[in-house]
Amino acid sequence: MNNTKTTTRIFILIYFVSIGFLSGLTNYFLGLVILFCLAIHFKFVFPSKILFISYWPIFLYLMFISLVSQSTGPTDFMYFLKNSINFSNPIIFLTIGAMFSWVLDKKSMIKMILNVALIVSLLHIVYLAINISVFSSFDELRTTSGTQIDIVPLALAIVLFRKNFDLDLNKKNALFYEIIFFAILLITFSRTMLIVFIVYSFIIIVLSTNDDKRFLKIIKFFLYFLVIFGLFYLLIPDDIKTTFFNKILNSFQEISSNNAWSDSADITHDWRGFENYSALFQFSNSSLMNKIFGRGIMDSIFVGIYSSLVGVSNGYLPYLHNGYFTLLLKGGFIILFYYIFFLLGNAFKHILYFKKYNKDSFASLPISILIGFFITTYFTMGPFVRGISVWLLILLGYFSYSLKNSKDNILNKESKL
């Protein structure tokens, strides 16, 4: 039995680490293979109702609307298949996460998160050390840093508030984790990762701290964060420092659709804003029926010759950096509101669970991920792009399904009393 558990944990560790180094499409198909293997192992028994409010109606609705509505842009089968893969992404990885809860307990998963984040972070730092010359240019550093390691903000929040999760970690090891995770958080220069780290930490503090200590703990956290951020500011080269902080200050301008799109320089500089402008223009010219019901999973956003800026040659974008506009065009108000209901409704149900059933501190993790998705969908496409947010989707499925089952067990025990 112990050998089987060890083998399972090694298997999950290897899989989790590999996620950080594979392309989105490779991660998607690897996920399908993992799901198939789990299905065989559990004799094709799948978890039902992984979250309180399910994601799959979004996928089925968009497929149905595609059959009865005329989409904007390409309509060939391969384009349909690519978009279907994108929107099935959460279904695949939420299911994998729920099935992992059948073989791994919550404390073991917490340790898994820390180990995976540490391994991926160290390999990332080694890679940057080998390419030390990239620190002379902000753009080159961002390119070399690669994709976001979105498991790190969650791992760092867990380490900082380890007592809430009964994590047995001595001060030296905890400090080592903090240094490595903070280093990755900062040297990747990802505004999104900084935002979600603050969100995760705030939610854990609010849900897992007594009322009389909550305010003080929030103040201590922000002071701690500012000190670390200040030290980082003093250490990085001036040109990188200037570029990064200018990007932070210009964040709202970059995503604003109200800028003047008079020439290609404006469009290139504020590309996400131009995407939003194009989406709003296309939506405003749609019929009332299309605004309400959408045009289906294949609907695209026309940006003309500027699509080449993101590697697309036909002038149409299948999705935008702003995932809410993507949903609005493909599924109309119905799917936009349902997606918001999916995120906030599930978060609210978990909060109710937290208050009613033993105040399990692990409930703060799916709530954090859900609120994180609610915020980052506005900036980073959302989880409905193939191979995107794999770690977070798996962990959302894992903790949500585990906690729902814990609630059912408590209710069963209460009914027997």
CSV table of C-alpha atoms in Angstrom, one decimal:
chain,number,residue,atom,x,y,z
A,1,MET,CA,0.0,0.0,0.0
A,2,ASN,CA,2.8,2.5,0.9
A,3,ASN,CA,4.6,1.6,-2.3
A,4,THR,CA,1.5,2.4,-4.3
A,5,LYS,CA,1.0,5.7,-2.6
A,6,THR,CA,4.6,6.6,-3.2
A,7,THR,CA,4.4,5.7,-6.8
A,8,THR,CA,1.2,7.8,-7.2
A,9,ARG,CA,2.8,10.8,-5.6
A,10,ILE,CA,5.9,10.5,-7.8
A,11,PHE,CA,3.7,10.2,-10.9
A,12,ILE,CA,1.7,13.3,-9.9
A,13,LEU,CA,4.9,15.3,-9.1
A,14,ILE,CA,6.5,14.5,-12.5
A,15,TYR,CA,3.2,15.4,-14.3
A,16,PHE,CA,2.9,18.7,-12.3
A,17,VAL,CA,6.5,19.7,-13.0
A,18,SER,CA,6.2,18.9,-16.7
A,19,ILE,CA,3.3,21.3,-17.0
A,20,GLY,CA,5.6,24.2,-16.4
A,21,PHE,CA,7.8,23.4,-19.5
A,22,LEU,CA,5.3,22.3,-22.1
A,23,SER,CA,3.4,24.3,-24.7
A,24,GLY,CA,-0.3,24.9,-24.2
A,25,LEU,CA,-1.3,22.4,-26.9
A,26,THR,CA,1.0,19.8,-25.6
A,27,ASN,CA,-0.3,20.3,-22.1
A,28,TYR,CA,-3.9,19.9,-23.4
A,29,PHE,CA,-3.2,16.6,-25.1
A,30,LEU,CA,-1.1,15.3,-22.2
A,31,GLY,CA,-4.1,16.2,-20.0
A,32,LEU,CA,-6.3,14.0,-22.2
A,33,VAL,CA,-3.8,11.1,-21.8
A,34,ILE,CA,-3.7,11.6,-18.0
A,35,LEU,CA,-7.5,11.7,-17.9
A,36,PHE,CA,-7.7,8.5,-19.9
A,37,CYS,CA,-5.3,6.7,-17.6
A,38,LEU,CA,-7.2,7.8,-14.6
A,39,ALA,CA,-10.5,6.7,-16.2
A,40,ILE,CA,-9.0,3.2,-16.8
A,41,HIS,CA,-7.6,3.1,-13.2
A,42,PHE,CA,-11.0,4.0,-11.8
A,43,LYS,CA,-12.9,1.8,-14.2
A,44,PHE,CA,-14.4,4.8,-16.0
A,45,VAL,CA,-16.1,6.1,-12.9
A,46,PHE,CA,-16.0,10.0,-13.2
A,47,PRO,CA,-16.6,12.5,-10.4
A,48,SER,CA,-20.0,14.2,-10.6
A,49,LYS,CA,-20.7,17.8,-9.7
A,50,ILE,CA,-17.1,18.8,-9.2
A,51,LEU,CA,-18.0,22.4,-8.3
A,52,PHE,CA,-21.3,23.6,-6.9
A,53,ILE,CA,-22.0,25.4,-10.2
A,54,SER,CA,-20.7,23.6,-13.3
A,55,TYR,CA,-18.6,24.9,-16.1
A,56,TRP,CA,-19.8,22.5,-18.8
A,57,PRO,CA,-23.0,24.4,-19.7
A,58,ILE,CA,-20.8,27.1,-21.2
A,59,PHE,CA,-19.1,24.6,-23.5
A,60,LEU,CA,-22.4,22.9,-24.6
A,61,TYR,CA,-24.2,26.2,-25.1
A,62,LEU,CA,-21.5,27.6,-27.4
A,63,MET,CA,-21.5,24.4,-29.4
A,64,PHE,CA,-25.2,24.6,-29.8
A,65,ILE,CA,-25.3,28.2,-30.8
A,66,SER,CA,-22.6,27.5,-33.4
A,67,LEU,CA,-25.1,25.2,-35.1
A,68,VAL,CA,-27.9,27.8,-35.3
A,69,SER,CA,-26.0,31.1,-35.8
A,70,GLN,CA,-23.7,32.5,-38.4
A,71,SER,CA,-20.2,33.2,-37.0
A,72,THR,CA,-17.9,36.1,-37.9
A,73,GLY,CA,-14.7,34.9,-39.5
A,74,PRO,CA,-13.4,31.5,-40.5
A,75,THR,CA,-16.0,28.6,-40.3
A,76,ASP,CA,-14.0,25.6,-41.5
A,77,PHE,CA,-13.9,22.4,-39.5
A,78,MET,CA,-10.3,22.8,-38.2
A,79,TYR,CA,-11.3,26.3,-36.8
A,80,PHE,CA,-14.3,24.7,-35.1
A,81,LEU,CA,-12.1,22.0,-33.6
A,82,LYS,CA,-9.5,24.5,-32.3
A,83,ASN,CA,-12.1,26.6,-30.6
A,84,SER,CA,-13.8,23.5,-29.2
A,85,ILE,CA,-10.5,22.4,-27.7
A,86,ASN,CA,-10.1,25.8,-26.1
A,87,PHE,CA,-13.4,25.8,-24.4
A,88,SER,CA,-13.1,22.2,-23.2
A,89,ASN,CA,-9.9,23.1,-21.4
A,90,PRO,CA,-11.5,23.6,-18.0
A,91,ILE,CA,-13.6,20.5,-18.3
A,92,ILE,CA,-10.5,18.3,-18.8
A,93,PHE,CA,-8.4,19.7,-16.0
A,94,LEU,CA,-11.1,20.2,-13.4
A,95,THR,CA,-12.0,16.5,-13.9
A,96,ILE,CA,-8.3,15.5,-13.5
A,97,GLY,CA,-8.1,17.6,-10.2
A,98,ALA,CA,-11.3,16.0,-8.8
A,99,MET,CA,-9.9,12.5,-9.6
A,100,PHE,CA,-6.6,13.3,-8.0
A,101,SER,CA,-8.6,13.8,-4.8
A,102,TRP,CA,-9.3,10.1,-4.8
A,103,VAL,CA,-5.6,9.2,-4.5
A,104,LEU,CA,-4.1,12.2,-2.6
A,105,ASP,CA,-5.1,13.8,0.7
A,106,LYS,CA,-5.3,17.5,1.1
A,107,LYS,CA,-2.1,17.9,3.2
A,108,SER,CA,-0.2,15.8,0.7
A,109,MET,CA,-1.5,18.1,-2.1
A,110,ILE,CA,-0.3,21.2,-0.2
A,111,LYS,CA,3.2,19.7,0.0
A,112,MET,CA,2.9,18.8,-3.7
A,113,ILE,CA,2.1,22.4,-4.6
A,114,LEU,CA,5.2,23.6,-2.7
A,115,ASN,CA,7.5,21.0,-4.1
A,116,VAL,CA,6.4,21.6,-7.7
A,117,ALA,CA,6.6,25.4,-7.4
A,118,LEU,CA,10.1,25.0,-5.9
A,119,ILE,CA,11.4,22.7,-8.6
A,120,VAL,CA,10.0,24.7,-11.4
A,121,SER,CA,11.2,28.0,-9.9
A,122,LEU,CA,14.8,26.7,-9.3
A,123,LEU,CA,15.0,25.4,-12.9
A,124,HIS,CA,13.7,28.7,-14.1
A,125,ILE,CA,16.3,30.6,-12.0
A,126,VAL,CA,19.1,28.3,-13.3
A,127,TYR,CA,18.0,29.0,-16.9
A,128,LEU,CA,18.1,32.8,-16.3
A,129,ALA,CA,21.5,32.5,-14.6
A,130,ILE,CA,22.8,30.7,-17.7
A,131,ASN,CA,21.4,33.6,-19.8
A,132,ILE,CA,22.5,36.3,-17.4
A,133,SER,CA,22.9,38.8,-20.3
A,134,VAL,CA,19.1,39.2,-20.6
A,135,PHE,CA,19.1,41.3,-17.4
A,136,SER,CA,20.4,44.2,-19.5
A,137,SER,CA,17.1,44.6,-21.3
A,138,PHE,CA,13.5,44.5,-20.0
A,139,ASP,CA,12.0,43.1,-23.3
A,140,GLU,CA,14.7,40.4,-23.5
A,141,LEU,CA,14.3,39.5,-19.9
A,142,ARG,CA,10.5,39.1,-20.3
A,143,THR,CA,11.0,37.0,-23.4
A,144,THR,CA,13.6,34.7,-21.7
A,145,SER,CA,11.5,34.4,-18.6
A,146,GLY,CA,8.8,32.7,-20.7
A,147,THR,CA,5.3,32.0,-19.6
A,148,GLN,CA,3.8,32.7,-16.2
A,149,ILE,CA,4.5,30.2,-13.4
A,150,ASP,CA,1.0,30.7,-12.0
A,151,ILE,CA,1.4,28.0,-9.3
A,152,VAL,CA,4.1,30.2,-7.6
A,153,PRO,CA,1.7,33.0,-6.2
A,154,LEU,CA,-0.4,30.3,-4.6
A,155,ALA,CA,2.6,28.4,-3.2
A,156,LEU,CA,4.0,31.6,-1.7
A,157,ALA,CA,0.7,32.5,-0.1
A,158,ILE,CA,0.6,29.0,1.4
A,159,VAL,CA,4.1,29.3,2.8
A,160,LEU,CA,3.4,32.8,4.3
A,161,PHE,CA,0.3,31.5,6.0
A,162,ARG,CA,1.4,27.9,6.6
A,163,LYS,CA,0.0,27.8,10.1
A,164,ASN,CA,-3.5,28.1,8.7
A,165,PHE,CA,-2.9,24.8,6.7
A,166,ASP,CA,-1.1,23.0,9.5
A,167,LEU,CA,2.0,22.9,7.4
A,168,ASP,CA,4.9,21.5,9.2
A,169,LEU,CA,7.7,23.7,7.9
A,170,ASN,CA,10.6,25.0,10.0
A,171,LYS,CA,11.7,28.7,9.8
A,172,LYS,CA,14.8,28.0,7.7
A,173,ASN,CA,13.0,26.0,5.1
A,174,ALA,CA,10.1,28.5,5.1
A,175,LEU,CA,12.5,31.4,4.5
A,176,PHE,CA,14.2,29.5,1.7
A,177,TYR,CA,10.8,28.9,0.0
A,178,GLU,CA,9.9,32.6,0.5
A,179,ILE,CA,13.1,33.8,-1.1
A,180,ILE,CA,12.8,31.6,-4.1
A,181,PHE,CA,9.1,32.2,-4.7
A,182,PHE,CA,9.5,36.0,-4.2
A,183,ALA,CA,12.4,36.0,-6.6
A,184,ILE,CA,10.3,34.3,-9.3
A,185,LEU,CA,7.4,36.5,-8.6
A,186,LEU,CA,9.5,39.6,-9.2
A,187,ILE,CA,12.0,38.6,-11.9
A,188,THR,CA,9.2,37.5,-14.2
A,189,PHE,CA,7.9,41.1,-14.1
A,190,SER,CA,4.3,39.8,-14.3
A,191,ARG,CA,1.8,42.3,-13.1
A,192,THR,CA,-0.9,39.6,-13.2
A,193,MET,CA,1.1,37.3,-10.8
A,194,LEU,CA,1.6,40.1,-8.4
A,195,ILE,CA,-2.1,40.9,-8.4
A,196,VAL,CA,-3.2,37.3,-7.8
A,197,PHE,CA,-0.6,36.8,-5.0
A,198,ILE,CA,-2.1,39.8,-3.2
A,199,VAL,CA,-5.6,38.5,-3.8
A,200,TYR,CA,-4.8,35.0,-2.6
A,201,SER,CA,-3.1,36.3,0.5
A,202,PHE,CA,-5.9,38.7,1.4
A,203,ILE,CA,-8.5,35.9,1.1
A,204,ILE,CA,-6.5,33.5,3.2
A,205,ILE,CA,-6.1,36.2,5.9
A,206,VAL,CA,-9.8,37.2,5.9
A,207,LEU,CA,-11.1,33.6,6.0
A,208,SER,CA,-8.5,32.0,8.3
A,209,THR,CA,-7.8,34.7,10.9
A,210,ASN,CA,-9.8,35.7,14.0
A,211,ASP,CA,-11.7,39.0,13.7
A,212,ASP,CA,-9.6,40.7,16.4
A,213,LYS,CA,-6.3,39.9,14.6
A,214,ARG,CA,-7.5,40.2,11.0
A,215,PHE,CA,-6.8,43.9,10.4
A,216,LEU,CA,-3.3,43.7,12.1
A,217,LYS,CA,-2.4,40.7,9.9
A,218,ILE,CA,-3.5,42.5,6.8
A,219,ILE,CA,-1.3,45.5,7.7
A,220,LYS,CA,1.6,43.3,8.5
A,221,PHE,CA,1.3,41.5,5.2
A,222,PHE,CA,1.2,44.7,3.1
A,223,LEU,CA,4.2,46.1,5.0
A,224,TYR,CA,6.1,42.8,4.4
A,225,PHE,CA,5.2,43.0,0.7
A,226,LEU,CA,6.3,46.6,0.4
A,227,VAL,CA,9.7,45.9,2.0
A,228,ILE,CA,10.4,43.0,-0.3
A,229,PHE,CA,9.2,45.0,-3.3
A,230,GLY,CA,11.4,48.0,-2.2
A,231,LEU,CA,14.5,45.8,-1.9
A,232,PHE,CA,13.8,44.4,-5.3
A,233,TYR,CA,13.5,48.0,-6.7
A,234,LEU,CA,16.9,48.9,-5.3
A,235,LEU,CA,18.6,45.9,-6.8
A,236,ILE,CA,17.4,45.8,-10.4
A,237,PRO,CA,19.1,47.8,-13.2
A,238,ASP,CA,17.7,51.3,-13.8
A,239,ASP,CA,16.5,50.8,-17.4
A,240,ILE,CA,14.5,47.6,-16.4
A,241,LYS,CA,13.2,49.3,-13.3
A,242,THR,CA,11.9,52.3,-15.4
A,243,THR,CA,10.3,50.2,-18.0
A,244,PHE,CA,8.6,47.9,-15.5
A,245,PHE,CA,7.2,50.6,-13.4
A,246,ASN,CA,6.0,52.6,-16.4
A,247,LYS,CA,4.1,49.4,-17.5
A,248,ILE,CA,2.5,49.3,-14.1
A,249,LEU,CA,1.5,52.9,-14.3
A,250,ASN,CA,0.2,52.6,-17.9
A,251,SER,CA,-1.7,49.3,-17.2
A,252,PHE,CA,-5.2,50.9,-17.5
A,253,GLN,CA,-4.2,52.8,-20.6
A,254,GLU,CA,-3.0,49.6,-22.3
A,255,ILE,CA,-6.4,47.9,-21.8
A,256,SER,CA,-8.5,51.0,-22.4
A,257,SER,CA,-10.7,50.9,-25.5
A,258,ASN,CA,-11.1,54.7,-25.5
A,259,ASN,CA,-7.6,55.5,-26.9
A,260,ALA,CA,-7.2,57.1,-30.3
A,261,TRP,CA,-6.4,54.4,-32.8
A,262,SER,CA,-5.1,56.7,-35.5
A,263,ASP,CA,-2.0,54.9,-36.5
A,264,SER,CA,-0.2,51.6,-36.2
A,265,ALA,CA,2.2,52.9,-33.5
A,266,ASP,CA,-0.8,53.5,-31.1
A,267,ILE,CA,-2.2,50.1,-31.9
A,268,THR,CA,1.1,48.3,-31.3
A,269,HIS,CA,1.8,50.1,-28.0
A,270,ASP,CA,-1.7,49.6,-26.6
A,271,TRP,CA,-2.6,46.3,-28.4
A,272,ARG,CA,-4.9,45.0,-25.7
A,273,GLY,CA,-6.9,48.2,-25.8
A,274,PHE,CA,-7.2,47.9,-29.6
A,275,GLU,CA,-8.5,44.4,-29.1
A,276,ASN,CA,-11.1,45.7,-26.7
A,277,TYR,CA,-12.0,48.5,-29.1
A,278,SER,CA,-12.4,46.1,-32.0
A,279,ALA,CA,-14.6,43.7,-29.9
A,280,LEU,CA,-16.9,46.5,-28.7
A,281,PHE,CA,-17.2,47.9,-32.3
A,282,GLN,CA,-18.1,44.4,-33.6
A,283,PHE,CA,-20.5,43.8,-30.7
A,284,SER,CA,-22.3,47.2,-31.1
A,285,ASN,CA,-22.9,46.4,-34.7
A,286,SER,CA,-24.5,43.0,-33.9
A,287,SER,CA,-28.2,42.3,-33.9
A,288,LEU,CA,-30.1,42.3,-30.6
A,289,MET,CA,-30.4,38.5,-30.8
A,290,ASN,CA,-26.6,38.1,-31.3
A,291,LYS,CA,-26.0,40.4,-28.4
A,292,ILE,CA,-28.2,38.3,-26.1
A,293,PHE,CA,-27.4,34.8,-27.4
A,294,GLY,CA,-24.0,35.2,-29.1
A,295,ARG,CA,-22.7,33.8,-32.4
A,296,GLY,CA,-21.2,30.5,-31.2
A,297,ILE,CA,-17.9,29.0,-30.4
A,298,MET,CA,-16.3,29.9,-33.8
A,299,ASP,CA,-17.0,33.6,-33.7
A,300,SER,CA,-13.9,35.7,-34.1
A,301,ILE,CA,-12.9,39.3,-33.7
A,302,PHE,CA,-11.9,41.2,-36.8
A,303,VAL,CA,-8.7,43.3,-36.4
A,304,GLY,CA,-7.6,43.4,-40.1
A,305,ILE,CA,-3.9,43.5,-41.0
A,306,TYR,CA,-3.0,44.0,-37.3
A,307,SER,CA,-3.7,40.3,-36.5
A,308,SER,CA,-0.1,39.7,-37.7
A,309,LEU,CA,1.1,41.3,-34.5
A,310,VAL,CA,0.0,38.2,-32.6
A,311,GLY,CA,0.9,35.7,-35.3
A,312,VAL,CA,-2.4,35.4,-37.0
A,313,SER,CA,-2.5,35.9,-40.8
A,314,ASN,CA,-6.3,35.9,-41.7
A,315,GLY,CA,-7.3,39.1,-39.8
A,316,TYR,CA,-9.5,37.4,-37.3
A,317,LEU,CA,-8.6,36.6,-33.7
A,318,PRO,CA,-10.3,33.5,-32.1
A,319,TYR,CA,-10.0,35.0,-28.6
A,320,LEU,CA,-8.7,38.2,-26.9
A,321,HIS,CA,-6.6,39.0,-23.9
A,322,ASN,CA,-9.8,40.2,-22.3
A,323,GLY,CA,-11.7,36.9,-21.8
A,324,TYR,CA,-14.9,38.7,-21.0
A,325,PHE,CA,-15.1,40.2,-24.4
A,326,THR,CA,-14.4,36.8,-25.9
A,327,LEU,CA,-17.4,35.4,-24.0
A,328,LEU,CA,-19.6,38.3,-24.9
A,329,LEU,CA,-19.1,37.9,-28.6
A,330,LYS,CA,-19.2,34.1,-28.7
A,331,GLY,CA,-22.0,33.6,-26.1
A,332,GLY,CA,-23.7,36.9,-25.7
A,333,PHE,CA,-25.0,38.3,-22.4
A,334,ILE,CA,-26.2,34.8,-21.5
A,335,ILE,CA,-22.8,33.2,-21.3
A,336,LEU,CA,-21.0,36.3,-20.0
A,337,PHE,CA,-23.4,36.5,-17.0
A,338,TYR,CA,-23.3,32.7,-16.5
A,339,TYR,CA,-19.4,32.7,-16.4
A,340,ILE,CA,-19.5,35.5,-13.8
A,341,PHE,CA,-22.1,33.5,-11.9
A,342,PHE,CA,-19.9,30.4,-12.2
A,343,LEU,CA,-17.0,32.1,-10.6
A,344,LEU,CA,-18.6,34.3,-8.0
A,345,GLY,CA,-21.4,31.7,-7.3
A,346,ASN,CA,-18.9,29.0,-6.6
A,347,ALA,CA,-16.8,31.3,-4.4
A,348,PHE,CA,-19.9,32.3,-2.4
A,349,LYS,CA,-21.0,28.7,-1.9
A,350,HIS,CA,-17.5,27.8,-0.6
A,351,ILE,CA,-17.7,30.8,1.8
A,352,LEU,CA,-21.0,29.4,3.1
A,353,TYR,CA,-19.4,26.0,3.4
A,354,PHE,CA,-16.5,27.5,5.3
A,355,LYS,CA,-18.7,29.2,7.8
A,356,LYS,CA,-21.0,26.3,8.3
A,357,TYR,CA,-18.8,23.2,8.3
A,358,ASN,CA,-15.8,23.4,10.7
A,359,LYS,CA,-14.2,26.4,9.1
A,360,ASP,CA,-11.8,24.3,7.1
A,361,SER,CA,-8.9,26.6,6.1
A,362,PHE,CA,-8.4,24.7,2.9
A,363,ALA,CA,-11.7,26.3,1.6
A,364,SER,CA,-9.7,29.5,1.1
A,365,LEU,CA,-7.8,27.9,-1.8
A,366,PRO,CA,-10.6,27.3,-4.2
A,367,ILE,CA,-12.1,30.6,-3.3
A,368,SER,CA,-8.8,32.3,-4.0
A,369,ILE,CA,-8.5,30.6,-7.4
A,370,LEU,CA,-12.0,31.5,-8.4
A,371,ILE,CA,-11.6,35.2,-7.4
A,372,GLY,CA,-8.2,35.1,-9.2
A,373,PHE,CA,-9.9,33.9,-12.4
A,374,PHE,CA,-12.6,36.6,-12.0
A,375,ILE,CA,-9.9,39.3,-11.9
A,376,THR,CA,-7.4,37.9,-14.4
A,377,THR,CA,-10.0,36.9,-17.1
A,378,TYR,CA,-10.0,40.7,-17.8
A,379,PHE,CA,-6.3,40.7,-18.5
A,380,THR,CA,-5.2,37.2,-19.6
A,381,MET,CA,-7.8,35.5,-21.7
A,382,GLY,CA,-9.3,33.3,-19.0
A,383,PRO,CA,-9.0,29.5,-18.5
A,384,PHE,CA,-10.7,28.7,-21.8
A,385,VAL,CA,-7.6,28.5,-24.0
A,386,ARG,CA,-6.0,25.2,-24.5
A,387,GLY,CA,-3.3,24.3,-22.0
A,388,ILE,CA,-3.8,27.6,-20.1
A,389,SER,CA,-4.0,27.7,-16.2
A,390,VAL,CA,-3.6,24.0,-16.0
A,391,TRP,CA,-2.2,24.0,-12.5
A,392,LEU,CA,-4.9,26.3,-11.2
A,393,LEU,CA,-7.7,24.3,-12.9
A,394,ILE,CA,-6.5,21.0,-11.5
A,395,LEU,CA,-6.2,22.5,-8.0
A,396,LEU,CA,-9.6,24.1,-8.2
A,397,GLY,CA,-11.1,20.8,-9.2
A,398,TYR,CA,-9.2,19.0,-6.5
A,399,PHE,CA,-10.0,21.3,-3.5
A,400,SER,CA,-13.5,22.0,-4.6
A,401,TYR,CA,-14.4,18.3,-5.0
A,402,SER,CA,-12.6,17.4,-1.8
A,403,LEU,CA,-14.3,20.0,0.3
A,404,LYS,CA,-17.8,19.2,-1.2
A,405,ASN,CA,-17.2,15.5,-0.2
A,406,SER,CA,-16.1,16.6,3.3
A,407,LYS,CA,-19.4,18.5,3.6
A,408,ASP,CA,-21.4,15.4,2.5
A,409,ASN,CA,-19.5,13.3,5.1
A,410,ILE,CA,-20.3,15.8,7.9
A,411,LEU,CA,-24.0,15.8,6.9
A,412,ASN,CA,-24.1,12.0,6.9
A,413,LYS,CA,-22.6,11.9,10.4
A,414,GLU,CA,-25.1,14.6,11.6
A,415,SER,CA,-28.0,12.6,10.2
A,416,LYS,CA,-26.9,9.5,12.2
A,417,LEU,CA,-26.8,11.3,15.5
